[in-house]
Structure formats: structure tokens, C-alpha cells
Amino acid sequence: MGVDKFYAYDGRIQTLSCDLRRYIFQDLNQAQQEQVFCGTNEGFNEVWWFYPSGNSTTVDRYVVFNYLERAWYYGTMARTAWLDSGLREYPMAATYQPNTTGNIVEHEKGLNDNTNGTELPLNAYISSAEFDIGEGHNFGFVWRMLPDLTFQNSTNAPGNVVPQLTMTLYGMANSGSGVTSSAAANVSSSSTYVITEEFTGELFTRLRGRQMIFKIESNQLNTAWQIGAPRMDIRQDGRR
């Protein structure tokens, strides 16, 4: 990680293409650059960088490069040190908590946030970029979505709550206009997922826009999910 871009070495130094370059380097506290540190998570083919954001004097964010899939992702997390699994089963890291003693925590273990000894749900989500029909000249109308995902490896939440997540479509009238409408629906397992994989078959909705954003998110204890290839029925629509 350099002062304004990422680099890779394969016998020679070259610039590493990064989809998040502007997002990261326009919000990096250069005065605190000596706090930036890097670690690997070889079990998932990842390189992690932890850094202080623009107005922070401590490390509070991270960016990850998956060198196998050539994919980037980012998030918010306060860490001061990182050690890959190596001889241990899980990677370890040191937390940062102002005015209190930090903890040594294991990553990639379990389904919940147990940083402080109390299990909390993980707010997990993935969101698409804007997409449209053709060149974006026409409005699109979505009336149905077909989920394709699995809750395998989830465990029963307290009170035997079945695992579920929320799928949301955001519609925009024009590029740059901001979200003008949205539609959301819950997807859950319809039977005991340990025995059979049966889930919500289809979701009905009414949403239109020239461009749309598709988001999947969950915030529930003991929940794990893996997305496949969700589909939606979308057709060309008029201006009104």
C-alpha cells in the first residue's frame, strides 16, 4: 500500500488495479500513516490493510484484496495488530477500545461478534453497483425476484428463530438522482435447514427505475448464508 495506490511484486513492482482506490485514499489520514499495517488471511486468499480514516487518529477501517478472485472489499474495524493462523486454527488480532484494555480475539471463528465476550449479531451485507436495461434509456419494471441462496451452517438462534435475510431493490429515476423508490422482502428457511434446504421460492414486488441497486443483508444471531445467482423478472416500462 503506497501513499495513493497499491502495488504488487511478481519479479518487478507494478501498480495493482483497485476498484476502491478513490474511496480509500480520499479518506485516509495521511498524518497517521505510520499506523497503517498489513496482514494476510491465507485461508481465504486475502491480504488485509488496516488504516485510520480521514478524521480518525486511530486505526478504524480495513480494505481487503482477494488475490485469487482479484476482488476488493472493505469495512470498519478497530485493530492494532494481526497474526495469520499459521500454526493456530484461526487468525488473531488485537482490538482497540478507547479508555479500556483491548482484547486478543480470534477471527473467522463462529457466526457472531464475540469481541467483548457477549455474542452479538454480525451486520453482513453485499450490494451491487447500479444496473439498467440496455443503455439506460428506458425505465425497467421489476415484479418478481427469485432468491438463490443457502443458510447452510446456520444454527438455531435463541427462541428457535429460523435464519433469514432481507433482499432490497433500490430504484433511481436517473443516474445521480439518488434513490427514488425501494422494495424489500425477507427470505427465510421454510423448514429445518439441517434436514432439508427449502427456502422462500419467489418474492413479489413492484418497483421501477432507469437504474437499480440490489442489496442482500442480515443482522441475526447464529446466521450464515451463501449467495448463488438470484434472478429477477424485469421488463421495459414507460415513463409514468
CSV table of C-alpha atoms in Angstrom, one decimal:
chain,number,residue,atom,x,y,z
A,1,MET,CA,0.0,0.0,0.0
A,2,GLY,CA,1.5,3.3,-1.1
A,3,VAL,CA,0.5,6.9,-0.5
A,4,ASP,CA,-2.0,6.9,-3.3
A,5,LYS,CA,-2.2,3.4,-4.8
A,6,PHE,CA,-1.5,-0.3,-4.3
A,7,TYR,CA,1.4,-2.2,-5.7
A,8,ALA,CA,2.2,-5.9,-6.5
A,9,TYR,CA,5.5,-7.6,-6.9
A,10,ASP,CA,6.0,-10.6,-9.3
A,11,GLY,CA,9.6,-10.1,-10.1
A,12,ARG,CA,9.1,-6.4,-10.7
A,13,ILE,CA,7.0,-3.7,-9.0
A,14,GLN,CA,3.8,-2.8,-10.8
A,15,THR,CA,0.6,-0.9,-9.9
A,16,LEU,CA,-2.2,-3.1,-8.6
A,17,SER,CA,-5.6,-2.2,-10.1
A,18,CYS,CA,-8.0,-1.3,-7.2
A,19,ASP,CA,-11.7,-0.6,-7.6
A,20,LEU,CA,-11.7,1.1,-4.2
A,21,ARG,CA,-8.7,3.4,-4.7
A,22,ARG,CA,-10.6,6.7,-4.6
A,23,TYR,CA,-12.8,5.6,-1.7
A,24,ILE,CA,-9.7,4.6,0.4
A,25,PHE,CA,-7.1,7.3,-0.4
A,26,GLN,CA,-9.5,10.2,-0.3
A,27,ASP,CA,-10.5,9.2,3.2
A,28,LEU,CA,-7.1,8.2,4.7
A,29,ASN,CA,-5.5,10.3,7.5
A,30,GLN,CA,-2.0,10.8,6.0
A,31,ALA,CA,-0.8,12.3,9.2
A,32,GLN,CA,-1.3,8.9,10.9
A,33,GLN,CA,0.1,6.8,8.0
A,34,GLU,CA,2.6,5.2,10.3
A,35,GLN,CA,-0.2,3.3,12.0
A,36,VAL,CA,-1.2,1.6,8.8
A,37,PHE,CA,-0.3,-2.1,8.9
A,38,CYS,CA,-0.9,-5.2,6.7
A,39,GLY,CA,-1.6,-8.9,7.3
A,40,THR,CA,-2.6,-12.0,5.4
A,41,ASN,CA,-5.6,-14.4,5.8
A,42,GLU,CA,-4.3,-17.2,3.7
A,43,GLY,CA,-7.2,-19.5,4.5
A,44,PHE,CA,-9.3,-17.1,2.3
A,45,ASN,CA,-6.6,-16.0,-0.1
A,46,GLU,CA,-6.7,-12.4,1.3
A,47,VAL,CA,-4.3,-9.5,2.1
A,48,TRP,CA,-5.7,-7.0,4.7
A,49,TRP,CA,-4.7,-3.4,5.3
A,50,PHE,CA,-5.8,-1.6,8.4
A,51,TYR,CA,-5.7,2.2,8.4
A,52,PRO,CA,-7.1,5.3,10.1
A,53,SER,CA,-9.8,7.1,8.1
A,54,GLY,CA,-9.7,10.8,7.3
A,55,ASN,CA,-10.8,12.2,10.7
A,56,SER,CA,-9.6,9.4,12.9
A,57,THR,CA,-6.3,9.4,14.9
A,58,THR,CA,-6.5,5.6,15.3
A,59,VAL,CA,-7.0,2.6,13.0
A,60,ASP,CA,-10.7,2.2,12.4
A,61,ARG,CA,-11.1,0.8,8.8
A,62,TYR,CA,-9.8,-2.0,6.6
A,63,VAL,CA,-9.5,-2.9,3.0
A,64,VAL,CA,-9.1,-6.5,1.7
A,65,PHE,CA,-7.7,-7.8,-1.6
A,66,ASN,CA,-8.6,-11.4,-2.6
A,67,TYR,CA,-5.7,-12.3,-4.8
A,68,LEU,CA,-7.3,-15.5,-6.1
A,69,GLU,CA,-10.6,-13.9,-7.2
A,70,ARG,CA,-9.0,-10.4,-7.9
A,71,ALA,CA,-11.7,-8.8,-5.8
A,72,TRP,CA,-11.7,-5.9,-3.3
A,73,TYR,CA,-13.9,-5.4,-0.2
A,74,TYR,CA,-13.8,-3.0,2.8
A,75,GLY,CA,-15.3,-2.4,6.2
A,76,THR,CA,-15.0,-0.8,9.6
A,77,MET,CA,-12.9,-2.4,12.3
A,78,ALA,CA,-10.6,-1.2,15.0
A,79,ARG,CA,-7.5,-3.4,15.3
A,80,THR,CA,-3.9,-2.7,16.3
A,81,ALA,CA,-2.2,-5.9,15.4
A,82,TRP,CA,-2.8,-9.0,13.2
A,83,LEU,CA,-1.4,-12.5,13.1
A,84,ASP,CA,-2.4,-15.1,10.5
A,85,SER,CA,-3.4,-18.6,11.5
A,86,GLY,CA,0.0,-20.3,10.8
A,87,LEU,CA,0.2,-23.0,13.4
A,88,ARG,CA,-3.0,-21.8,15.0
A,89,GLU,CA,-6.5,-22.7,13.8
A,90,TYR,CA,-7.7,-19.1,13.4
A,91,PRO,CA,-6.1,-15.7,12.7
A,92,MET,CA,-5.7,-13.5,15.8
A,93,ALA,CA,-5.9,-9.7,16.2
A,94,ALA,CA,-5.7,-7.1,18.9
A,95,THR,CA,-8.8,-4.8,19.4
A,96,TYR,CA,-8.7,-1.1,20.2
A,97,GLN,CA,-11.1,0.2,22.8
A,98,PRO,CA,-10.6,3.8,24.0
A,99,ASN,CA,-10.0,4.2,27.7
A,100,THR,CA,-10.2,0.4,28.3
A,101,THR,CA,-8.0,-2.6,27.8
A,102,GLY,CA,-8.1,-4.2,24.4
A,103,ASN,CA,-8.7,-7.9,23.8
A,104,ILE,CA,-6.9,-10.6,21.7
A,105,VAL,CA,-9.6,-12.1,19.5
A,106,GLU,CA,-9.8,-14.9,17.0
A,107,HIS,CA,-11.2,-14.2,13.6
A,108,GLU,CA,-13.2,-16.5,11.2
A,109,LYS,CA,-14.5,-18.4,14.3
A,110,GLY,CA,-18.2,-18.8,14.9
A,111,LEU,CA,-21.1,-16.9,13.3
A,112,ASN,CA,-21.4,-13.9,15.8
A,113,ASP,CA,-19.4,-10.9,17.0
A,114,ASN,CA,-17.9,-12.0,20.3
A,115,THR,CA,-15.2,-9.3,20.6
A,116,ASN,CA,-16.2,-8.3,24.2
A,117,GLY,CA,-17.3,-11.7,25.5
A,118,THR,CA,-21.0,-11.1,24.6
A,119,GLU,CA,-22.3,-12.6,21.4
A,120,LEU,CA,-23.9,-10.0,19.1
A,121,PRO,CA,-25.2,-10.5,15.5
A,122,LEU,CA,-23.0,-9.6,12.6
A,123,ASN,CA,-24.4,-6.9,10.3
A,124,ALA,CA,-23.5,-8.6,7.0
A,125,TYR,CA,-24.4,-7.3,3.5
A,126,ILE,CA,-23.4,-7.3,-0.1
A,127,SER,CA,-24.6,-4.6,-2.6
A,128,SER,CA,-24.4,-4.4,-6.4
A,129,ALA,CA,-23.4,-1.4,-8.5
A,130,GLU,CA,-26.1,0.4,-10.4
A,131,PHE,CA,-27.5,-1.6,-13.3
A,132,ASP,CA,-30.0,-0.8,-16.1
A,133,ILE,CA,-31.8,-2.1,-19.2
A,134,GLY,CA,-29.7,-1.7,-22.4
A,135,GLU,CA,-28.1,1.8,-22.3
A,136,GLY,CA,-30.4,3.1,-19.6
A,137,HIS,CA,-32.7,4.9,-21.9
A,138,ASN,CA,-35.8,3.1,-20.7
A,139,PHE,CA,-37.4,2.5,-17.3
A,140,GLY,CA,-37.4,-1.0,-16.0
A,141,PHE,CA,-40.2,-2.6,-14.0
A,142,VAL,CA,-39.5,-5.5,-11.6
A,143,TRP,CA,-42.4,-7.6,-10.4
A,144,ARG,CA,-40.7,-10.7,-9.1
A,145,MET,CA,-37.4,-11.8,-7.6
A,146,LEU,CA,-36.2,-15.4,-7.3
A,147,PRO,CA,-33.7,-15.9,-4.5
A,148,ASP,CA,-30.8,-18.3,-4.9
A,149,LEU,CA,-29.0,-18.8,-1.6
A,150,THR,CA,-28.4,-21.2,1.2
A,151,PHE,CA,-28.4,-20.9,5.0
A,152,GLN,CA,-26.2,-23.9,5.4
A,153,ASN,CA,-24.0,-23.9,8.6
A,154,SER,CA,-26.5,-21.7,10.4
A,155,THR,CA,-27.5,-22.8,13.9
A,156,ASN,CA,-30.8,-22.1,15.6
A,157,ALA,CA,-31.0,-18.6,17.1
A,158,PRO,CA,-32.4,-18.1,20.7
A,159,GLY,CA,-36.1,-19.0,20.7
A,160,ASN,CA,-35.6,-21.2,17.6
A,161,VAL,CA,-35.8,-18.3,15.2
A,162,VAL,CA,-35.3,-19.5,11.7
A,163,PRO,CA,-32.4,-17.8,9.8
A,164,GLN,CA,-33.5,-15.1,7.4
A,165,LEU,CA,-32.1,-12.1,5.5
A,166,THR,CA,-33.5,-9.2,3.6
A,167,MET,CA,-33.3,-8.6,-0.2
A,168,THR,CA,-33.8,-5.0,-1.2
A,169,LEU,CA,-34.1,-3.3,-4.6
A,170,TYR,CA,-33.4,0.4,-4.9
A,171,GLY,CA,-34.7,2.3,-8.0
A,172,MET,CA,-33.4,5.6,-9.4
A,173,ALA,CA,-35.1,7.8,-11.9
A,174,ASN,CA,-31.8,8.9,-13.4
A,175,SER,CA,-28.1,8.3,-12.9
A,176,GLY,CA,-27.1,10.5,-10.0
A,177,SER,CA,-30.7,11.3,-8.9
A,178,GLY,CA,-30.4,9.2,-5.8
A,179,VAL,CA,-32.8,6.5,-4.7
A,180,THR,CA,-36.4,7.4,-5.6
A,181,SER,CA,-38.1,4.1,-4.6
A,182,SER,CA,-37.3,0.8,-2.9
A,183,ALA,CA,-38.8,-2.6,-2.2
A,184,ALA,CA,-37.7,-5.1,0.4
A,185,ALA,CA,-38.7,-8.6,1.3
A,186,ASN,CA,-37.4,-11.2,3.8
A,187,VAL,CA,-36.0,-14.5,2.7
A,188,SER,CA,-36.1,-17.4,5.3
A,189,SER,CA,-35.8,-21.1,5.5
A,190,SER,CA,-39.2,-22.8,5.4
A,191,SER,CA,-38.3,-25.9,7.3
A,192,THR,CA,-35.5,-27.2,9.4
A,193,TYR,CA,-32.4,-26.4,7.3
A,194,VAL,CA,-30.3,-29.1,8.9
A,195,ILE,CA,-32.7,-31.7,7.3
A,196,THR,CA,-33.6,-30.1,4.0
A,197,GLU,CA,-32.7,-27.0,2.0
A,198,GLU,CA,-36.1,-25.4,1.4
A,199,PHE,CA,-36.4,-21.6,1.3
A,200,THR,CA,-38.6,-18.8,0.0
A,201,GLY,CA,-39.4,-19.6,-3.6
A,202,GLU,CA,-40.2,-16.2,-5.0
A,203,LEU,CA,-40.7,-12.6,-3.9
A,204,PHE,CA,-43.3,-10.4,-5.5
A,205,THR,CA,-42.6,-6.7,-5.7
A,206,ARG,CA,-43.5,-3.5,-7.7
A,207,LEU,CA,-40.5,-1.3,-8.5
A,208,ARG,CA,-39.4,0.8,-11.4
A,209,GLY,CA,-36.4,2.9,-12.4
A,210,ARG,CA,-33.9,3.6,-15.1
A,211,GLN,CA,-31.2,2.2,-12.8
A,212,MET,CA,-31.4,-0.1,-9.8
A,213,ILE,CA,-29.2,-1.4,-6.9
A,214,PHE,CA,-29.6,-4.9,-5.5
A,215,LYS,CA,-28.7,-5.4,-1.8
A,216,ILE,CA,-28.8,-8.5,0.5
A,217,GLU,CA,-28.3,-8.1,4.2
A,218,SER,CA,-28.7,-9.9,7.5
A,219,ASN,CA,-28.4,-8.9,11.2
A,220,GLN,CA,-29.3,-12.0,13.1
A,221,LEU,CA,-27.6,-14.3,15.6
A,222,ASN,CA,-26.2,-17.6,14.5
A,223,THR,CA,-26.9,-17.0,10.9
A,224,ALA,CA,-24.7,-17.9,7.9
A,225,TRP,CA,-25.7,-17.6,4.3
A,226,GLN,CA,-24.1,-18.0,0.9
A,227,ILE,CA,-25.5,-16.4,-2.2
A,228,GLY,CA,-25.8,-18.1,-5.6
A,229,ALA,CA,-27.3,-16.4,-8.7
A,230,PRO,CA,-30.5,-14.5,-7.7
A,231,ARG,CA,-32.8,-13.6,-10.6
A,232,MET,CA,-35.5,-11.1,-11.2
A,233,ASP,CA,-38.2,-10.6,-13.7
A,234,ILE,CA,-37.7,-7.2,-15.2
A,235,ARG,CA,-39.3,-5.7,-18.3
A,236,GLN,CA,-39.2,-2.4,-20.2
A,237,ASP,CA,-41.6,0.2,-18.8
A,238,GLY,CA,-42.9,3.6,-19.7
A,239,ARG,CA,-42.0,6.9,-18.1
A,240,ARG,CA,-45.2,7.1,-16.0
